[in-house]
PDB file of C-alpha atoms and ligand atoms in Angstrom:
ATOM      1  CA  UNK A   1       0.000   0.000   0.000  1.00  0.00           C
ATOM      2  CA  UNK A   2       1.256   3.453  -0.957  1.00  0.00           C
ATOM      3  CA  UNK A   3       1.781   5.837   1.986  1.00  0.00           C
ATOM      4  CA  UNK A   4       3.423   9.179   1.236  1.00  0.00           C
ATOM      5  CA  UNK A   5       5.448  10.983   3.903  1.00  0.00           C
ATOM      6  CA  UNK A   6       5.281  14.773   3.555  1.00  0.00           C
ATOM      7  CA  UNK A   7       7.902  16.603   5.487  1.00  0.00           C
ATOM      8  CA  UNK A   8       9.114  20.141   6.116  1.00  0.00           C
ATOM      9  CA  UNK A   9      11.553  21.560   8.648  1.00  0.00           C
ATOM     10  CA  UNK A  10       9.411  24.251  10.290  1.00  0.00           C
ATOM     11  CA  UNK A  11       5.682  24.836  10.915  1.00  0.00           C
ATOM     12  CA  UNK A  12       5.684  27.618   8.291  1.00  0.00           C
ATOM     13  CA  UNK A  13       6.507  25.016   5.628  1.00  0.00           C
ATOM     14  CA  UNK A  14       4.004  22.360   6.704  1.00  0.00           C
ATOM     15  CA  UNK A  15       0.968  23.752   8.599  1.00  0.00           C
ATOM     16  CA  UNK A  16      -0.787  24.528   5.331  1.00  0.00           C
ATOM     17  CA  UNK A  17      -0.382  20.921   4.223  1.00  0.00           C
ATOM     18  CA  UNK A  18      -1.751  19.681   7.572  1.00  0.00           C
ATOM     19  CA  UNK A  19      -4.864  21.794   6.892  1.00  0.00           C
ATOM     20  CA  UNK A  20      -5.460  19.791   3.663  1.00  0.00           C
ATOM     21  CA  UNK A  21      -5.845  16.475   5.560  1.00  0.00           C
ATOM     22  CA  UNK A  22      -9.095  14.582   5.840  1.00  0.00           C
ATOM     23  CA  UNK A  23      -9.513  12.005   8.648  1.00  0.00           C
ATOM     24  CA  UNK A  24      -6.685  13.767  10.433  1.00  0.00           C
ATOM     25  CA  UNK A  25      -5.135  12.028  13.457  1.00  0.00           C
ATOM     26  CA  UNK A  26      -2.314  13.306  15.646  1.00  0.00           C
ATOM     27  CA  UNK A  27       0.540  11.079  16.901  1.00  0.00           C
ATOM     28  CA  UNK A  28       3.241  12.339  19.273  1.00  0.00           C
ATOM     29  CA  UNK A  29       6.597  10.565  19.152  1.00  0.00           C
ATOM     30  CA  UNK A  30      10.175  11.646  19.872  1.00  0.00           C
ATOM     31  CA  UNK A  31       9.229  15.302  20.474  1.00  0.00           C
ATOM     32  CA  UNK A  32       7.487  15.543  17.114  1.00  0.00           C
ATOM     33  CA  UNK A  33       3.845  15.534  16.027  1.00  0.00           C
ATOM     34  CA  UNK A  34       2.987  13.302  13.070  1.00  0.00           C
ATOM     35  CA  UNK A  35      -0.374  13.805  11.338  1.00  0.00           C
ATOM     36  CA  UNK A  36      -1.883  10.863   9.474  1.00  0.00           C
ATOM     37  CA  UNK A  37      -4.793  11.250   7.073  1.00  0.00           C
ATOM     38  CA  UNK A  38      -5.630  11.557   3.382  1.00  0.00           C
ATOM     39  CA  UNK A  39      -5.158  14.117   0.642  1.00  0.00           C
ATOM     40  CA  UNK A  40      -7.206  13.356  -2.504  1.00  0.00           C
ATOM     41  CA  UNK A  41      -7.849   9.860  -1.075  1.00  0.00           C
ATOM     42  CA  UNK A  42      -4.106   9.216  -0.869  1.00  0.00           C
ATOM     43  CA  UNK A  43      -2.791   8.100   2.544  1.00  0.00           C
ATOM     44  CA  UNK A  44      -0.181  10.536   3.847  1.00  0.00           C
ATOM     45  CA  UNK A  45       1.818  11.266   7.019  1.00  0.00           C
ATOM     46  CA  UNK A  46       2.730  14.931   7.531  1.00  0.00           C
ATOM     47  CA  UNK A  47       5.348  16.268   9.956  1.00  0.00           C
ATOM     48  CA  UNK A  48       7.848  19.063  10.508  1.00  0.00           C
ATOM     49  CA  UNK A  49      11.235  17.868  11.720  1.00  0.00           C
ATOM     50  CA  UNK A  50      12.725  21.099  13.069  1.00  0.00           C
ATOM     51  CA  UNK A  51      15.813  22.566  11.419  1.00  0.00           C
ATOM     52  CA  UNK A  52      19.048  20.694  10.661  1.00  0.00           C
ATOM     53  CA  UNK A  53      20.390  17.383   9.404  1.00  0.00           C
ATOM     54  CA  UNK A  54      20.044  15.391  12.658  1.00  0.00           C
ATOM     55  CA  UNK A  55      16.452  16.503  13.243  1.00  0.00           C
ATOM     56  CA  UNK A  56      15.612  15.673   9.625  1.00  0.00           C
ATOM     57  CA  UNK A  57      17.354  12.274   9.623  1.00  0.00           C
ATOM     58  CA  UNK A  58      15.609  11.034  12.781  1.00  0.00           C
ATOM     59  CA  UNK A  59      12.240  12.240  11.504  1.00  0.00           C
ATOM     60  CA  UNK A  60      12.641  10.417   8.192  1.00  0.00           C
ATOM     61  CA  UNK A  61      13.721   7.243  10.028  1.00  0.00           C
ATOM     62  CA  UNK A  62      10.574   7.449  12.158  1.00  0.00           C
ATOM     63  CA  UNK A  63       8.389   7.999   9.070  1.00  0.00           C
ATOM     64  CA  UNK A  64       9.902   4.899   7.467  1.00  0.00           C
ATOM     65  CA  UNK A  65      10.062   2.543  10.460  1.00  0.00           C
ATOM     66  CA  UNK A  66       7.004   3.590  12.506  1.00  0.00           C
ATOM     67  CA  UNK A  67       4.636   5.032   9.902  1.00  0.00           C
ATOM     68  CA  UNK A  68       5.688   2.675   7.053  1.00  0.00           C
ATOM     69  CA  UNK A  69       5.835   5.357   4.384  1.00  0.00           C
ATOM     70  CA  UNK A  70       6.690   4.049   0.915  1.00  0.00           C
ATOM     71  CA  UNK A  71       7.831   7.390  -0.535  1.00  0.00           C
ATOM     72  CA  UNK A  72       8.647  10.875   0.641  1.00  0.00           C
ATOM     73  CA  UNK A  73       8.119  14.466  -0.452  1.00  0.00           C
ATOM     74  CA  UNK A  74      10.027  17.259   1.276  1.00  0.00           C
ATOM     75  CA  UNK A  75       8.629  20.769   0.866  1.00  0.00           C
ATOM     76  CA  UNK A  76      10.308  23.901   2.173  1.00  0.00           C
ATOM     77  CA  UNK A  77      12.431  26.962   1.515  1.00  0.00           C
ATOM     78  CA  UNK A  78      16.062  27.466   0.488  1.00  0.00           C
ATOM     79  CA  UNK A  79      18.624  30.211  -0.014  1.00  0.00           C
ATOM     80  CA  UNK A  80      19.727  30.874  -3.606  1.00  0.00           C
ATOM     81  CA  UNK A  81      23.387  30.189  -4.389  1.00  0.00           C
ATOM     82  CA  UNK A  82      23.395  30.195  -8.208  1.00  0.00           C
ATOM     83  CA  UNK A  83      22.967  33.701  -9.636  1.00  0.00           C
ATOM     84  CA  UNK A  84      20.165  32.557 -11.953  1.00  0.00           C
ATOM     85  CA  UNK A  85      17.769  31.946  -9.019  1.00  0.00           C
ATOM     86  CA  UNK A  86      15.371  34.560  -7.691  1.00  0.00           C
ATOM     87  CA  UNK A  87      13.151  34.718  -4.594  1.00  0.00           C
ATOM     88  CA  UNK A  88       9.934  32.841  -5.375  1.00  0.00           C
ATOM     89  CA  UNK A  89      11.571  30.390  -7.813  1.00  0.00           C
ATOM     90  CA  UNK A  90      11.108  26.661  -7.196  1.00  0.00           C
ATOM     91  CA  UNK A  91      13.963  24.142  -7.106  1.00  0.00           C
ATOM     92  CA  UNK A  92      13.639  20.389  -7.563  1.00  0.00           C
ATOM     93  CA  UNK A  93      16.610  18.504  -6.131  1.00  0.00           C
ATOM     94  CA  UNK A  94      17.714  16.212  -8.910  1.00  0.00           C
ATOM     95  CA  UNK A  95      20.749  15.547  -6.748  1.00  0.00           C
ATOM     96  CA  UNK A  96      21.622  16.375  -3.125  1.00  0.00           C
ATOM     97  CA  UNK A  97      24.982  16.917  -1.417  1.00  0.00           C
ATOM     98  CA  UNK A  98      26.010  17.569   2.210  1.00  0.00           C
ATOM     99  CA  UNK A  99      28.205  20.631   1.673  1.00  0.00           C
ATOM    100  CA  UNK A 100      29.470  20.547   5.274  1.00  0.00           C
ATOM    101  CA  UNK A 101      30.727  16.924   5.131  1.00  0.00           C
ATOM    102  CA  UNK A 102      34.514  16.783   4.818  1.00  0.00           C
ATOM    103  CA  UNK A 103      36.519  13.888   6.307  1.00  0.00           C
ATOM    104  CA  UNK A 104      39.557  14.733   4.174  1.00  0.00           C
ATOM    105  CA  UNK A 105      42.243  13.305   4.139  1.00  0.00           C
ATOM    106  CA  UNK A 106      40.540  10.067   5.180  1.00  0.00           C
ATOM    107  CA  UNK A 107      37.893  10.424   2.451  1.00  0.00           C
ATOM    108  CA  UNK A 108      37.313  12.834  -0.443  1.00  0.00           C
ATOM    109  CA  UNK A 109      35.489  16.058   0.449  1.00  0.00           C
ATOM    110  CA  UNK A 110      31.665  15.656   0.593  1.00  0.00           C
ATOM    111  CA  UNK A 111      31.806  11.842   0.504  1.00  0.00           C
ATOM    112  CA  UNK A 112      29.820  10.177   3.297  1.00  0.00           C
ATOM    113  CA  UNK A 113      32.461   7.993   4.989  1.00  0.00           C
ATOM    114  CA  UNK A 114      32.045   4.241   4.332  1.00  0.00           C
ATOM    115  CA  UNK A 115      28.999   4.847   2.126  1.00  0.00           C
ATOM    116  CA  UNK A 116      31.279   5.777  -0.815  1.00  0.00           C
ATOM    117  CA  UNK A 117      28.841   8.407  -1.936  1.00  0.00           C
ATOM    118  CA  UNK A 118      28.652  12.212  -2.014  1.00  0.00           C
ATOM    119  CA  UNK A 119      25.693  12.813  -4.357  1.00  0.00           C
ATOM    120  CA  UNK A 120      22.224  11.366  -3.701  1.00  0.00           C
ATOM    121  CA  UNK A 121      19.937  11.283  -6.715  1.00  0.00           C
ATOM    122  CA  UNK A 122      16.183  11.659  -6.552  1.00  0.00           C
ATOM    123  CA  UNK A 123      13.941   9.177  -8.315  1.00  0.00           C
ATOM    124  CA  UNK A 124      13.842  10.051 -12.058  1.00  0.00           C
ATOM    125  CA  UNK A 125      10.185   9.180 -12.613  1.00  0.00           C
ATOM    126  CA  UNK A 126       9.073  11.377  -9.723  1.00  0.00           C
ATOM    127  CA  UNK A 127      11.343  14.216 -10.831  1.00  0.00           C
ATOM    128  CA  UNK A 128       9.663  14.077 -14.258  1.00  0.00           C
ATOM    129  CA  UNK A 129       6.196  14.028 -12.687  1.00  0.00           C
ATOM    130  CA  UNK A 130       7.014  16.891 -10.314  1.00  0.00           C
ATOM    131  CA  UNK A 131       8.619  18.868 -13.150  1.00  0.00           C
ATOM    132  CA  UNK A 132       5.551  18.711 -15.386  1.00  0.00           C
ATOM    133  CA  UNK A 133       3.202  19.349 -12.445  1.00  0.00           C
ATOM    134  CA  UNK A 134       5.101  22.406 -11.225  1.00  0.00           C
ATOM    135  CA  UNK A 135       5.580  23.805 -14.755  1.00  0.00           C
ATOM    136  CA  UNK A 136       1.845  23.513 -15.329  1.00  0.00           C
ATOM    137  CA  UNK A 137       1.143  25.121 -11.960  1.00  0.00           C
ATOM    138  CA  UNK A 138       3.458  28.049 -12.771  1.00  0.00           C
ATOM    139  CA  UNK A 139       1.951  28.425 -16.244  1.00  0.00           C
ATOM    140  CA  UNK A 140      -1.581  28.534 -14.863  1.00  0.00           C
ATOM    141  CA  UNK A 141      -0.373  31.207 -12.443  1.00  0.00           C
ATOM    142  CA  UNK A 142      -2.178  29.542  -9.495  1.00  0.00           C
ATOM    143  CA  UNK A 143       0.152  31.327  -7.108  1.00  0.00           C
ATOM    144  CA  UNK A 144      -1.139  34.729  -8.187  1.00  0.00           C
ATOM    145  CA  UNK A 145      -4.569  33.802  -6.798  1.00  0.00           C
ATOM    146  CA  UNK A 146      -3.234  32.943  -3.358  1.00  0.00           C
ATOM    147  CA  UNK A 147      -0.480  35.527  -2.836  1.00  0.00           C
ATOM    148  CA  UNK A 148      -1.581  39.132  -2.386  1.00  0.00           C
ATOM    149  CA  UNK A 149      -0.455  41.691  -4.949  1.00  0.00           C
ATOM    150  CA  UNK A 150       1.262  43.568  -2.146  1.00  0.00           C
ATOM    151  CA  UNK A 151       3.351  40.516  -1.214  1.00  0.00           C
ATOM    152  CA  UNK A 152       4.215  39.753  -4.858  1.00  0.00           C
ATOM    153  CA  UNK A 153       5.558  43.303  -5.106  1.00  0.00           C
ATOM    154  CA  UNK A 154       7.297  43.198  -1.741  1.00  0.00           C
ATOM    155  CA  UNK A 155       9.186  39.993  -2.608  1.00  0.00           C
ATOM    156  CA  UNK A 156       9.712  41.077  -6.206  1.00  0.00           C
ATOM    157  CA  UNK A 157       8.078  37.878  -7.491  1.00  0.00           C
ATOM    158  CA  UNK A 158       7.229  38.302 -11.199  1.00  0.00           C
ATOM    159  CA  UNK A 159       7.184  35.022 -13.061  1.00  0.00           C
ATOM    160  CA  UNK A 160       8.640  32.315 -10.823  1.00  0.00           C
ATOM    161  CA  UNK A 161      10.846  29.784 -12.642  1.00  0.00           C
ATOM    162  CA  UNK A 162      11.470  26.084 -11.990  1.00  0.00           C
ATOM    163  CA  UNK A 163      15.078  24.883 -11.694  1.00  0.00           C
ATOM    164  CA  UNK A 164      16.079  21.209 -11.556  1.00  0.00           C
ATOM    165  CA  UNK A 165      19.555  20.377 -10.290  1.00  0.00           C
ATOM    166  CA  UNK A 166      21.919  20.179  -7.338  1.00  0.00           C
ATOM    167  CA  UNK A 167      20.858  21.221  -3.810  1.00  0.00           C
ATOM    168  CA  UNK A 168      23.371  21.548  -0.954  1.00  0.00           C
ATOM    169  CA  UNK A 169      22.485  20.851   2.682  1.00  0.00           C
ATOM    170  CA  UNK A 170      24.416  21.565   5.869  1.00  0.00           C
ATOM    171  CA  UNK A 171      24.027  22.652   9.467  1.00  0.00           C
ATOM    172  CA  UNK A 172      24.706  26.252   8.531  1.00  0.00           C
ATOM    173  CA  UNK A 173      22.453  29.233   7.794  1.00  0.00           C
ATOM    174  CA  UNK A 174      24.006  31.426   5.082  1.00  0.00           C
ATOM    175  CA  UNK A 175      23.800  35.062   6.163  1.00  0.00           C
ATOM    176  CA  UNK A 176      26.766  36.819   4.527  1.00  0.00           C
ATOM    177  CA  UNK A 177      27.921  37.470   0.959  1.00  0.00           C
ATOM    178  CA  UNK A 178      31.346  36.006   1.712  1.00  0.00           C
ATOM    179  CA  UNK A 179      29.889  32.705   2.995  1.00  0.00           C
ATOM    180  CA  UNK A 180      27.935  32.471  -0.250  1.00  0.00           C
ATOM    181  CA  UNK A 181      30.929  33.296  -2.466  1.00  0.00           C
ATOM    182  CA  UNK A 182      33.098  30.634  -0.794  1.00  0.00           C
ATOM    183  CA  UNK A 183      30.510  27.957  -1.486  1.00  0.00           C
ATOM    184  CA  UNK A 184      29.992  29.151  -5.085  1.00  0.00           C
ATOM    185  CA  UNK A 185      33.722  28.634  -5.669  1.00  0.00           C
ATOM    186  CA  UNK A 186      33.705  25.150  -4.150  1.00  0.00           C
ATOM    187  CA  UNK A 187      30.513  23.913  -5.842  1.00  0.00           C
ATOM    188  CA  UNK A 188      29.824  26.100  -8.909  1.00  0.00           C
ATOM    189  CA  UNK A 189      26.900  23.967 -10.107  1.00  0.00           C
ATOM    190  CA  UNK A 190      25.034  24.305  -6.784  1.00  0.00           C
ATOM    191  CA  UNK A 191      21.586  25.912  -7.143  1.00  0.00           C
ATOM    192  CA  UNK A 192      20.652  26.589  -3.508  1.00  0.00           C
ATOM    193  CA  UNK A 193      21.296  25.754   0.142  1.00  0.00           C
ATOM    194  CA  UNK A 194      19.069  24.496   2.917  1.00  0.00           C
ATOM    195  CA  UNK A 195      19.605  22.463   6.066  1.00  0.00           C
ATOM    196  CA  UNK A 196      17.815  19.095   5.657  1.00  0.00           C
ATOM    197  CA  UNK A 197      17.456  17.781   2.098  1.00  0.00           C
ATOM    198  CA  UNK A 198      20.657  15.765   1.753  1.00  0.00           C
ATOM    199  CA  UNK A 199      20.143  14.191   5.200  1.00  0.00           C
ATOM    200  CA  UNK A 200      16.649  13.127   4.113  1.00  0.00           C
ATOM    201  CA  UNK A 201      18.137  11.847   0.845  1.00  0.00           C
ATOM    202  CA  UNK A 202      20.795   9.786   2.634  1.00  0.00           C
ATOM    203  CA  UNK A 203      18.305   8.071   4.950  1.00  0.00           C
ATOM    204  CA  UNK A 204      15.874   7.388   2.082  1.00  0.00           C
ATOM    205  CA  UNK A 205      18.746   5.994  -0.017  1.00  0.00           C
ATOM    206  CA  UNK A 206      19.787   3.682   2.822  1.00  0.00           C
ATOM    207  CA  UNK A 207      16.242   2.338   3.215  1.00  0.00           C
ATOM    208  CA  UNK A 208      15.455   2.242  -0.527  1.00  0.00           C
ATOM    209  CA  UNK A 209      12.629   4.797  -0.259  1.00  0.00           C
ATOM    210  CA  UNK A 210      12.091   7.065  -3.314  1.00  0.00           C
ATOM    211  CA  UNK A 211      12.017  10.778  -2.478  1.00  0.00           C
ATOM    212  CA  UNK A 212      11.860  14.239  -3.952  1.00  0.00           C
ATOM    213  CA  UNK A 213      13.033  17.470  -2.379  1.00  0.00           C
ATOM    214  CA  UNK A 214      11.105  20.593  -3.453  1.00  0.00           C
ATOM    215  CA  UNK A 215      12.338  24.006  -2.326  1.00  0.00           C
ATOM    216  CA  UNK A 216      11.096  27.548  -2.826  1.00  0.00           C
ATOM    217  CA  UNK A 217      13.719  30.294  -2.787  1.00  0.00           C
ATOM    218  CA  UNK A 218      13.095  32.474   0.291  1.00  0.00           C
ATOM    219  CA  UNK A 219      16.297  34.516   0.211  1.00  0.00           C
ATOM    220  CA  UNK A 220      19.595  34.836  -1.633  1.00  0.00           C
ATOM    221  CA  UNK A 221      21.821  33.347   1.102  1.00  0.00           C
ATOM    222  CA  UNK A 222      23.618  36.692   1.482  1.00  0.00           C
ATOM    223  CA  UNK A 223      23.804  39.762   3.765  1.00  0.00           C
ATOM    224  CA  UNK A 224      20.019  40.253   3.407  1.00  0.00           C
ATOM    225  CA  UNK A 225      19.039  36.622   3.946  1.00  0.00           C
ATOM    226  CA  UNK A 226      17.931  36.832   7.584  1.00  0.00           C
ATOM    227  CA  UNK A 227      15.350  39.557   6.905  1.00  0.00           C
ATOM    228  CA  UNK A 228      14.195  37.987   3.622  1.00  0.00           C
ATOM    229  CA  UNK A 229      13.951  34.494   5.148  1.00  0.00           C
ATOM    230  CA  UNK A 230      11.876  35.674   8.110  1.00  0.00           C
ATOM    231  CA  UNK A 231       9.370  37.640   6.064  1.00  0.00           C
ATOM    232  CA  UNK A 232       9.130  34.896   3.404  1.00  0.00           C
ATOM    233  CA  UNK A 233       8.322  32.152   5.922  1.00  0.00           C
ATOM    234  CA  UNK A 234       5.849  34.405   7.676  1.00  0.00           C
ATOM    235  CA  UNK A 235       3.883  35.244   4.520  1.00  0.00           C
ATOM    236  CA  UNK A 236       4.584  32.919   1.609  1.00  0.00           C
ATOM    237  CA  UNK A 237       6.132  29.516   2.321  1.00  0.00           C
ATOM    238  CA  UNK A 238       2.922  27.760   3.410  1.00  0.00           C
ATOM    239  CA  UNK A 239       1.146  29.000   0.279  1.00  0.00           C
ATOM    240  CA  UNK A 240       3.783  27.403  -1.949  1.00  0.00           C
ATOM    241  CA  UNK A 241       3.728  24.137   0.054  1.00  0.00           C
ATOM    242  CA  UNK A 242      -0.065  23.914  -0.250  1.00  0.00           C
ATOM    243  CA  UNK A 243      -0.105  24.590  -4.014  1.00  0.00           C
ATOM    244  CA  UNK A 244       2.782  22.210  -4.739  1.00  0.00           C
ATOM    245  CA  UNK A 245       1.417  19.329  -2.619  1.00  0.00           C
ATOM    246  CA  UNK A 246      -2.187  19.766  -3.860  1.00  0.00           C
ATOM    247  CA  UNK A 247      -1.038  19.595  -7.463  1.00  0.00           C
ATOM    248  CA  UNK A 248       1.425  16.729  -7.025  1.00  0.00           C
ATOM    249  CA  UNK A 249      -0.944  14.454  -5.057  1.00  0.00           C
ATOM    250  CA  UNK A 250      -3.619  14.358  -7.739  1.00  0.00           C
TER     251      UNK A 250
HETATM  252  N1  LIG B   1      17.113  27.956   4.000  1.00  0.00           N
HETATM  253  C1  LIG B   1      16.559  29.083   3.543  1.00  0.00           C
HETATM  254  N2  LIG B   1      17.459  30.081   3.460  1.00  0.00           N
HETATM  255  C2  LIG B   1      18.637  29.547   3.880  1.00  0.00           C
HETATM  256  C3  LIG B   1      19.949  30.077   4.041  1.00  0.00           C
HETATM  257  N3  LIG B   1      20.232  31.349   3.738  1.00  0.00           N
HETATM  258  N4  LIG B   1      20.915  29.250   4.529  1.00  0.00           N
HETATM  259  C4  LIG B   1      20.618  27.971   4.841  1.00  0.00           C
HETATM  260  N5  LIG B   1      19.407  27.429   4.722  1.00  0.00           N
HETATM  261  C5  LIG B   1      18.420  28.208   4.237  1.00  0.00           C
END
């Protein structure tokens, strides 16, 4: 039986999805609240993990072992690293890397020791499905119905674009231009940074669970990121999560 885990890091990424549930039940376990129920008659388990790789990894393990999910969707925000990304754009993680993993000289930079792996790839079929769903959603301009004109202006969101590629995760919030520039030099193909995706990807890989990581750009991971991040999660991130999840679970 198909059971989809839907995960975010913070309430502002996931409360909107919880509000979509029918037959909602609450389960408390390991200082987290898991909501079981259905969206469009599909069984789902929805939870926010809290921020960071450890919080995310334990939450995914619980979803797999206790709630028996068979696949996982992560929805949340990220800071733009590649110059082509703008606030309000959506990123699908074709591949995920832990940018703060470095056991050199024992192992190559970024490689997870003894797993012989630095890059975790999302399931191709689901990437294709999510790509066409999100492109259609952006074309139909659904977001313009649910975000106020004032907020669109405030966040300078004009015509949000979809990007598919590499996402970097680490236990680090990017809040200065120099932090961003250092990472751009090390991983020039990196689209954006967040703090959970590659941990989720590693656990799903180890258990053979297909996953996709979907991120909306909340800030540009630079000197302005703290202010941008806080106002984006307050006003916009739940709206994106709701639209993305509603359209994907059809
Ligand atoms: N998630 C959203 N914005 C971020 C940033 N600037 N750094 C790390 N994770 C983020």
